[in-house]
XYZ file of C-alpha atoms in Angstrom:
504
model
C 23.208 58.208 8.299
C 25.971 59.587 10.562
C 28.800 61.444 8.886
C 31.405 59.669 10.954
C 32.564 56.207 9.948
C 35.043 53.743 11.525
C 37.346 51.151 10.037
C 35.177 48.233 10.913
C 32.065 49.738 9.170
C 34.002 50.342 6.021
C 35.577 46.908 6.089
C 32.155 45.276 6.365
C 30.681 47.377 3.622
C 33.397 46.494 1.101
C 33.251 42.782 2.090
C 29.431 42.903 1.492
C 30.051 44.193 -2.003
C 31.485 40.731 -2.735
C 28.025 39.098 -2.315
C 27.324 40.064 -5.974
C 29.884 37.521 -7.068
C 29.621 34.784 -4.457
C 28.292 31.496 -5.801
C 28.671 32.479 -9.457
C 32.355 33.410 -9.813
C 35.427 31.943 -8.108
C 36.866 34.263 -5.377
C 40.353 33.988 -6.982
C 38.820 35.713 -10.044
C 36.380 38.166 -8.560
C 38.857 39.571 -5.983
C 40.527 41.591 -8.852
C 37.165 43.120 -9.902
C 36.146 44.142 -6.367
C 39.587 45.535 -5.546
C 39.723 47.479 -8.791
C 36.206 48.889 -8.327
C 37.090 49.987 -4.818
C 40.054 51.955 -6.277
C 37.932 53.528 -8.938
C 35.305 54.500 -6.451
C 38.009 56.069 -4.176
C 39.440 58.128 -7.169
C 35.886 59.213 -8.079
C 34.958 60.244 -4.523
C 38.101 62.263 -4.078
C 37.571 63.883 -7.445
C 33.944 64.754 -6.634
C 34.809 66.076 -3.187
C 37.452 68.436 -4.442
C 35.290 69.570 -7.434
C 32.526 70.612 -5.070
C 34.927 72.290 -2.768
C 36.265 74.402 -5.650
C 32.757 75.135 -6.801
C 31.986 76.574 -3.437
C 35.176 78.749 -3.558
C 35.152 79.753 -7.271
C 31.602 79.037 -8.477
C 31.602 81.792 -11.073
C 34.771 80.695 -12.702
C 34.325 77.239 -14.209
C 37.550 77.540 -16.359
C 39.490 78.148 -13.134
C 38.002 75.071 -11.561
C 38.937 72.978 -14.672
C 42.507 74.230 -14.383
C 42.656 73.501 -10.632
C 41.401 69.981 -11.180
C 44.275 69.281 -13.528
C 46.577 69.457 -10.469
C 44.840 66.603 -8.629
C 46.831 63.591 -7.524
C 44.801 61.590 -10.019
C 42.938 63.151 -12.933
C 39.545 61.688 -13.951
C 38.612 62.312 -17.608
C 34.918 62.960 -18.475
C 32.857 59.790 -18.670
C 35.442 57.818 -16.609
C 33.995 58.703 -13.273
C 32.300 55.958 -11.188
C 29.104 57.982 -11.045
C 29.093 58.195 -14.880
C 29.190 54.421 -14.912
C 26.502 54.132 -12.210
C 24.043 56.396 -14.159
C 24.065 54.005 -17.128
C 24.044 50.847 -15.178
C 20.643 49.708 -16.484
C 21.878 50.012 -20.144
C 23.528 47.140 -21.979
C 27.371 47.177 -22.164
C 28.439 47.784 -18.540
C 31.562 45.707 -19.069
C 32.713 47.535 -22.096
C 32.001 50.957 -20.548
C 33.938 50.028 -17.381
C 36.930 48.829 -19.485
C 36.855 52.120 -21.457
C 36.770 54.133 -18.269
C 39.797 52.278 -16.923
C 41.750 52.783 -20.069
C 40.873 56.554 -19.971
C 41.980 56.769 -16.348
C 45.259 55.006 -17.199
C 45.955 57.380 -20.152
C 45.242 60.479 -18.103
C 47.600 59.302 -15.287
C 50.131 57.528 -17.365
C 53.072 58.290 -15.120
C 51.468 56.624 -12.159
C 49.029 54.099 -13.556
C 50.592 52.979 -16.754
C 49.451 49.358 -17.526
C 47.844 48.969 -14.081
C 44.484 47.932 -15.611
C 46.039 46.064 -18.487
C 45.491 42.648 -16.964
C 41.841 43.052 -15.971
C 38.750 43.207 -18.264
C 35.251 43.773 -16.900
C 34.044 42.743 -20.384
C 35.476 39.235 -19.912
C 33.496 35.999 -20.435
C 34.747 34.949 -16.937
C 31.710 36.867 -15.724
C 29.285 34.892 -17.845
C 27.332 35.503 -20.987
C 26.477 39.166 -21.928
C 23.153 39.341 -20.067
C 24.532 37.671 -16.876
C 27.635 39.803 -17.013
C 25.588 42.988 -17.415
C 23.469 42.075 -14.345
C 26.468 41.243 -12.146
C 28.195 44.556 -13.012
C 24.950 46.526 -12.474
C 24.729 44.975 -9.014
C 28.403 45.783 -8.268
C 27.963 49.421 -9.251
C 24.967 49.567 -6.986
C 26.897 47.935 -4.097
C 29.589 50.595 -4.374
C 26.990 53.396 -4.604
C 25.638 52.595 -1.144
C 26.002 55.562 1.344
C 28.282 53.519 3.599
C 30.801 53.349 0.733
C 30.933 57.112 0.296
C 34.716 57.392 0.406
C 35.048 61.239 0.188
C 37.955 62.634 2.212
C 35.537 65.131 3.861
C 33.709 62.134 5.283
C 36.428 59.493 5.777
C 39.105 61.876 7.056
C 42.316 59.801 7.215
C 43.454 58.197 3.962
C 44.663 55.148 6.072
C 40.994 53.918 6.369
C 40.799 53.299 2.620
C 44.136 51.645 2.498
C 43.367 49.510 5.523
C 40.000 48.470 3.908
C 41.894 47.460 0.820
C 44.377 45.386 2.956
C 41.436 43.819 4.782
C 39.867 42.720 1.577
C 43.176 41.261 0.323
C 43.565 39.384 3.669
C 40.038 38.131 3.508
C 40.418 36.805 -0.036
C 43.704 35.157 0.977
C 42.033 33.443 3.958
C 38.938 32.201 2.045
C 40.179 31.460 -1.399
C 42.583 28.551 -0.952
C 46.177 28.167 -2.037
C 45.937 29.821 -5.448
C 44.638 33.071 -4.008
C 46.641 32.892 -0.789
C 50.128 32.899 -2.252
C 50.054 36.607 -2.912
C 49.671 37.666 0.695
C 51.859 37.480 3.741
C 49.868 37.457 7.023
C 49.874 40.970 8.601
C 51.431 39.862 11.814
C 54.408 38.104 9.980
C 54.949 41.186 7.922
C 54.888 43.308 11.124
C 57.494 40.929 12.689
C 59.904 41.218 9.744
C 59.547 44.986 9.614
C 60.245 45.284 13.349
C 63.285 42.963 13.066
C 64.721 45.091 10.218
C 63.900 48.370 11.803
C 63.869 50.560 8.683
C 65.140 54.138 9.198
C 64.292 57.545 7.714
C 65.976 57.867 4.370
C 66.246 54.083 3.708
C 65.545 52.464 0.393
C 63.457 49.247 1.009
C 62.948 46.440 -1.498
C 60.645 43.359 -1.652
C 61.724 41.341 -4.795
C 58.626 39.101 -4.529
C 56.287 41.850 -3.306
C 52.853 40.332 -3.961
C 50.275 42.922 -2.972
C 52.915 45.133 -1.351
C 51.838 44.462 2.271
C 55.323 43.805 3.649
C 56.628 47.008 2.068
C 53.866 48.966 3.558
C 54.624 47.546 7.045
C 58.226 48.689 6.629
C 56.942 52.185 5.605
C 54.692 52.260 8.708
C 57.785 51.573 10.912
C 59.360 54.788 9.541
C 56.279 56.821 9.774
C 55.633 55.749 13.424
C 59.219 56.204 14.474
C 59.784 59.568 12.703
C 56.650 61.573 13.260
C 54.836 60.532 9.999
C 57.961 61.013 7.922
C 57.697 60.008 4.261
C 61.399 60.121 3.765
C 61.859 56.593 2.391
C 61.470 54.835 -0.938
C 59.826 51.493 -1.574
C 60.859 49.225 -4.460
C 59.301 45.907 -5.424
C 58.966 43.394 -8.254
C 56.050 40.957 -8.787
C 55.743 38.369 -11.504
C 51.938 38.014 -11.746
C 50.412 40.975 -13.582
C 47.110 41.178 -11.646
C 48.947 40.982 -8.316
C 51.385 43.683 -9.459
C 48.438 45.863 -10.267
C 47.063 45.228 -6.717
C 50.421 46.308 -5.252
C 50.374 49.541 -7.252
C 46.862 50.362 -6.160
C 47.640 49.367 -2.588
C 50.509 51.845 -2.544
C 48.352 54.705 -3.818
C 45.546 53.882 -1.443
C 47.972 54.107 1.451
C 49.251 57.481 0.225
C 52.681 56.136 -0.652
C 53.625 57.663 -3.994
C 57.392 57.274 -3.501
C 57.404 53.733 -4.800
C 58.690 51.803 -7.760
C 56.983 48.513 -8.343
C 58.104 46.549 -11.450
C 56.164 43.800 -13.186
C 58.400 40.763 -14.087
C 60.142 37.611 -12.944
C 62.789 38.658 -10.425
C 64.965 35.600 -10.939
C 64.925 35.430 -14.730
C 64.657 39.189 -15.350
C 65.443 41.448 -12.383
C 64.166 44.920 -13.195
C 65.390 46.965 -10.232
C 68.851 47.994 -11.652
C 71.113 50.962 -11.187
C 72.128 53.451 -13.900
C 74.825 51.196 -15.134
C 72.547 48.092 -15.494
C 73.777 46.331 -12.318
C 71.518 45.128 -9.487
C 70.399 48.099 -7.415
C 71.505 47.964 -3.733
C 69.085 48.629 -0.868
C 69.294 49.436 2.858
C 66.508 46.878 3.610
C 65.428 43.847 1.604
C 62.501 41.780 2.782
C 60.447 39.067 1.201
C 58.139 36.075 1.586
C 58.958 34.451 -1.778
C 57.000 31.352 -3.064
C 58.069 28.244 -1.080
C 60.338 25.767 -3.058
C 59.363 27.265 -6.477
C 59.575 24.709 -9.279
C 60.988 25.835 -12.626
C 62.523 29.022 -11.181
C 65.067 29.449 -14.011
C 67.763 26.971 -13.264
C 68.655 26.532 -16.885
C 70.044 30.099 -17.249
C 71.459 30.515 -13.708
C 74.966 29.297 -14.547
C 75.356 32.333 -16.957
C 73.605 34.800 -14.700
C 74.917 38.314 -15.890
C 74.557 39.572 -12.325
C 76.711 36.944 -10.721
C 74.088 36.093 -8.202
C 74.809 32.347 -8.135
C 78.586 32.525 -7.544
C 78.139 30.603 -4.274
C 76.429 27.742 -6.202
C 73.378 27.104 -8.326
C 70.310 26.016 -6.294
C 68.524 22.808 -7.323
C 66.431 22.699 -10.446
C 63.182 22.157 -8.622
C 63.611 24.296 -5.493
C 64.025 28.048 -5.926
C 64.357 28.963 -2.277
C 68.155 29.717 -2.349
C 67.674 31.450 -5.707
C 65.669 34.104 -3.998
C 67.964 34.221 -1.008
C 71.055 34.714 -3.172
C 69.283 37.420 -5.313
C 68.399 39.300 -2.044
C 71.915 39.013 -0.611
C 73.341 40.437 -3.782
C 71.021 43.490 -3.546
C 72.166 44.500 -0.019
C 74.022 47.714 0.332
C 77.684 46.829 1.278
C 78.487 47.363 4.955
C 75.031 48.345 6.024
C 72.325 46.396 4.235
C 69.989 44.045 6.285
C 67.492 41.466 5.060
C 64.716 39.171 6.256
C 63.311 36.336 4.252
C 60.646 33.725 5.039
C 61.706 30.160 4.116
C 60.424 26.592 4.493
C 62.422 24.598 7.028
C 64.023 22.519 4.294
C 66.284 25.488 3.563
C 67.871 25.010 7.000
C 69.128 21.480 6.452
C 68.828 20.173 2.894
C 72.163 19.008 1.511
C 73.918 18.914 -1.894
C 74.074 22.279 -3.657
C 71.867 23.954 -0.935
C 74.236 22.702 1.765
C 77.254 24.239 -0.061
C 75.470 27.631 -0.602
C 74.439 27.665 3.196
C 78.058 27.015 4.192
C 79.296 29.917 2.017
C 76.772 32.378 3.492
C 77.633 31.311 7.107
C 81.389 31.449 6.450
C 81.037 34.858 5.013
C 79.499 35.911 8.444
C 76.316 37.269 6.691
C 73.692 35.133 8.577
C 72.541 36.944 11.766
C 69.523 34.951 12.993
C 67.290 31.892 12.383
C 63.820 32.203 13.796
C 61.415 29.274 13.850
C 57.685 30.158 13.399
C 54.609 28.263 14.484
C 52.755 26.060 11.963
C 49.666 27.151 10.103
C 50.553 30.858 9.983
C 50.417 31.176 6.204
C 47.618 31.014 3.755
C 47.564 27.996 1.518
C 50.039 25.910 3.454
C 50.054 24.414 6.959
C 53.838 23.798 7.114
C 55.872 25.718 9.659
C 58.343 28.266 8.258
C 61.368 30.187 9.469
C 62.668 33.758 9.064
C 66.394 34.103 8.170
C 67.951 37.412 8.983
C 71.108 38.550 7.100
C 73.076 41.645 7.934
C 76.059 43.380 6.342
C 76.565 45.151 9.641
C 76.719 42.192 12.037
C 78.022 43.027 15.561
C 79.530 39.574 16.162
C 80.317 36.449 14.346
C 77.629 34.289 16.074
C 74.211 33.244 14.768
C 71.173 33.692 17.038
C 68.543 30.816 16.963
C 65.062 31.539 18.285
C 62.508 28.741 18.509
C 59.261 30.638 18.525
C 57.294 27.723 17.171
C 55.300 27.051 20.409
C 54.028 30.455 21.116
C 51.036 31.604 19.061
C 47.251 32.270 19.185
C 45.629 29.077 17.953
C 42.842 29.326 15.340
C 40.427 26.965 13.708
C 42.144 26.957 10.339
C 44.850 29.507 10.761
C 47.139 30.301 13.775
C 48.326 33.844 14.446
C 51.110 35.642 16.288
C 49.842 37.955 19.124
C 51.456 41.258 19.792
C 53.041 39.648 22.829
C 54.540 36.855 20.645
C 55.934 39.457 18.228
C 57.329 41.524 21.117
C 59.082 38.600 22.682
C 60.772 37.597 19.378
C 61.896 41.168 18.588
C 63.204 41.796 22.159
C 65.160 38.513 22.194
C 66.560 39.284 18.704
C 67.659 42.791 19.871
C 69.075 41.575 23.194
C 70.937 38.745 21.387
C 71.177 36.622 24.498
C 70.457 32.975 25.612
C 66.895 32.322 26.783
C 66.210 28.869 28.245
C 64.236 26.657 25.773
C 63.745 29.612 23.493
C 66.959 31.124 22.118
C 70.673 30.172 21.663
C 73.598 32.120 20.375
C 75.659 29.656 18.340
C 79.352 30.180 17.580
C 80.767 29.507 14.138
C 82.555 26.506 15.570
C 79.403 25.037 16.851
C 77.640 25.457 13.543
C 80.622 23.900 11.766
C 80.362 20.913 14.180
C 76.845 20.508 13.004
C 78.102 20.373 9.429
C 76.393 23.766 8.750
C 72.968 22.256 9.353
C 70.727 24.988 10.785
C 67.908 22.794 11.978
C 66.730 24.692 15.004
C 66.363 21.716 17.502
C 70.122 21.190 17.174
C 70.644 24.581 18.802
C 67.567 25.276 21.006
C 66.846 22.507 23.434
C 63.086 22.520 24.053
C 62.938 19.066 25.715
C 60.756 19.110 28.796
C 61.613 16.419 31.380
C 58.606 14.270 32.240
C 57.649 14.276 35.944
C 59.035 11.184 37.718
C 56.324 8.674 38.464
C 56.009 7.438 42.097
C 55.261 3.708 41.594
C 54.434 3.062 45.337
C 51.821 5.892 45.271
C 50.235 4.422 42.013
C 50.194 0.967 43.675
C 48.398 2.385 46.758
C 45.858 4.288 44.614
C 45.167 1.167 42.605
C 44.496 -0.860 45.798
C 42.099 1.898 47.002
C 40.208 1.722 43.690
C 39.976 -2.112 43.885
C 38.654 -1.986 47.483
C 36.081 0.712 46.475
C 34.965 -1.476 43.467
C 34.475 -4.464 45.784
C 32.413 -2.466 48.217
C 30.182 -1.175 45.254
C 29.714 -4.715 43.969
C 28.572 -5.913 47.439
C 26.066 -3.109 47.598
C 24.813 -3.895 44.062
C 24.297 -7.572 45.039
C 22.270 -6.513 48.029
C 19.918 -4.247 45.900
C 19.405 -7.066 43.426
C 18.367 -9.552 46.087
C 15.888 -7.054 47.517
C 14.318 -6.809 44.038
C 14.074 -10.587 43.734
C 16.997 -11.170 41.454
C 19.622 -13.760 42.071
C 19.755 -16.311 44.913
């Protein structure tokens, strides 16, 4: 086969590797196995590529090659290579051998991969009884051995291709696996929109406190790389509550070549782990998130005594954690310069009681910069429309910009999407901060106060389209014409019937 490969080919090849599991294991389960195997295959191919390169250069000095390999980005211990596993694929015990290899890789790269494989076991009964499991894993190893999944740098070239394939798989799983599997992923174009709105700069520290698979953080990183000639002068921070999703985020970072990250595993609201040297919440230049919508049991019971003071503006309701995430994020902004974007369900804009009081505080403190209404059916696992709230510590005026972007999207059968043009219009309107008829309105604090701090977008952006006035006389004339035509047709029909011998 050709030595060149494009993104589409590799995406199709990794998606085909899922055929092994389809029909026998639920996608929400097998996604972790496929994504982990892709990571191991990538590490093995890079290792093999560099080993052969050193052999060509220093063939008579195996000790030197061993020493050089110790400086690799990831070290693969003997027996933990994908190809070692592939060679023994017909023997019993595939699950146990893969687990041992993962643990060995983890131990040899403890600074980068500590606990990453802790939450996954290829020896699990989730894959069936011993015989069935061994067969599935044999097939999986054979799928990844195919020539089209040769991921060697000398063949692939840019590392982005592997990272993009990984993102492609994550998106495919989110789109096809229902609500449970879709919660961990923010659609790429929504992540792109948030990243463009927040415009991260070189040197920024960027955080997603509900980072899922890390896609939103990587979009922010791309903004900097694109704007600053490939610069890697930034740092990514994240926290994720679900262990297997946290592991996906870690692998996603490495596959995109982003080693300057710190992704923590744990519940952000109950146990925030991104702290400064003095044990206080760490502050960031950019904070972005798509947290779970209206999370039940978010930790209300302990919020009143929160040691970080996050709920000083009020404690959100027991069964809706939206404002808990918002307040956490606001408290982690760098004073004077921090900026943040958060995806929320529309209820956050108008619900009363404790949420109404918190909203009033945030507006009166002049932190809210923009409210952007999004189209429905953009997100996996839910059809409800959502909005993006933008907060800034460096606001340029005291007003709040409302953008109603809910009617401009690319319709899809199950899922709508934002086009590049849709994203461009939102970002340009946000940047220009001006009125746009039936699309954007710059509301003053007095206007928002008159609306009792209700941020429901139709109160500010009038999208009402006047119906065309009906000309009743024209309608009457058209009706008469139709009646006359009908009478003529009936006369003709009577004539035909008589000719055929029907009727009198």
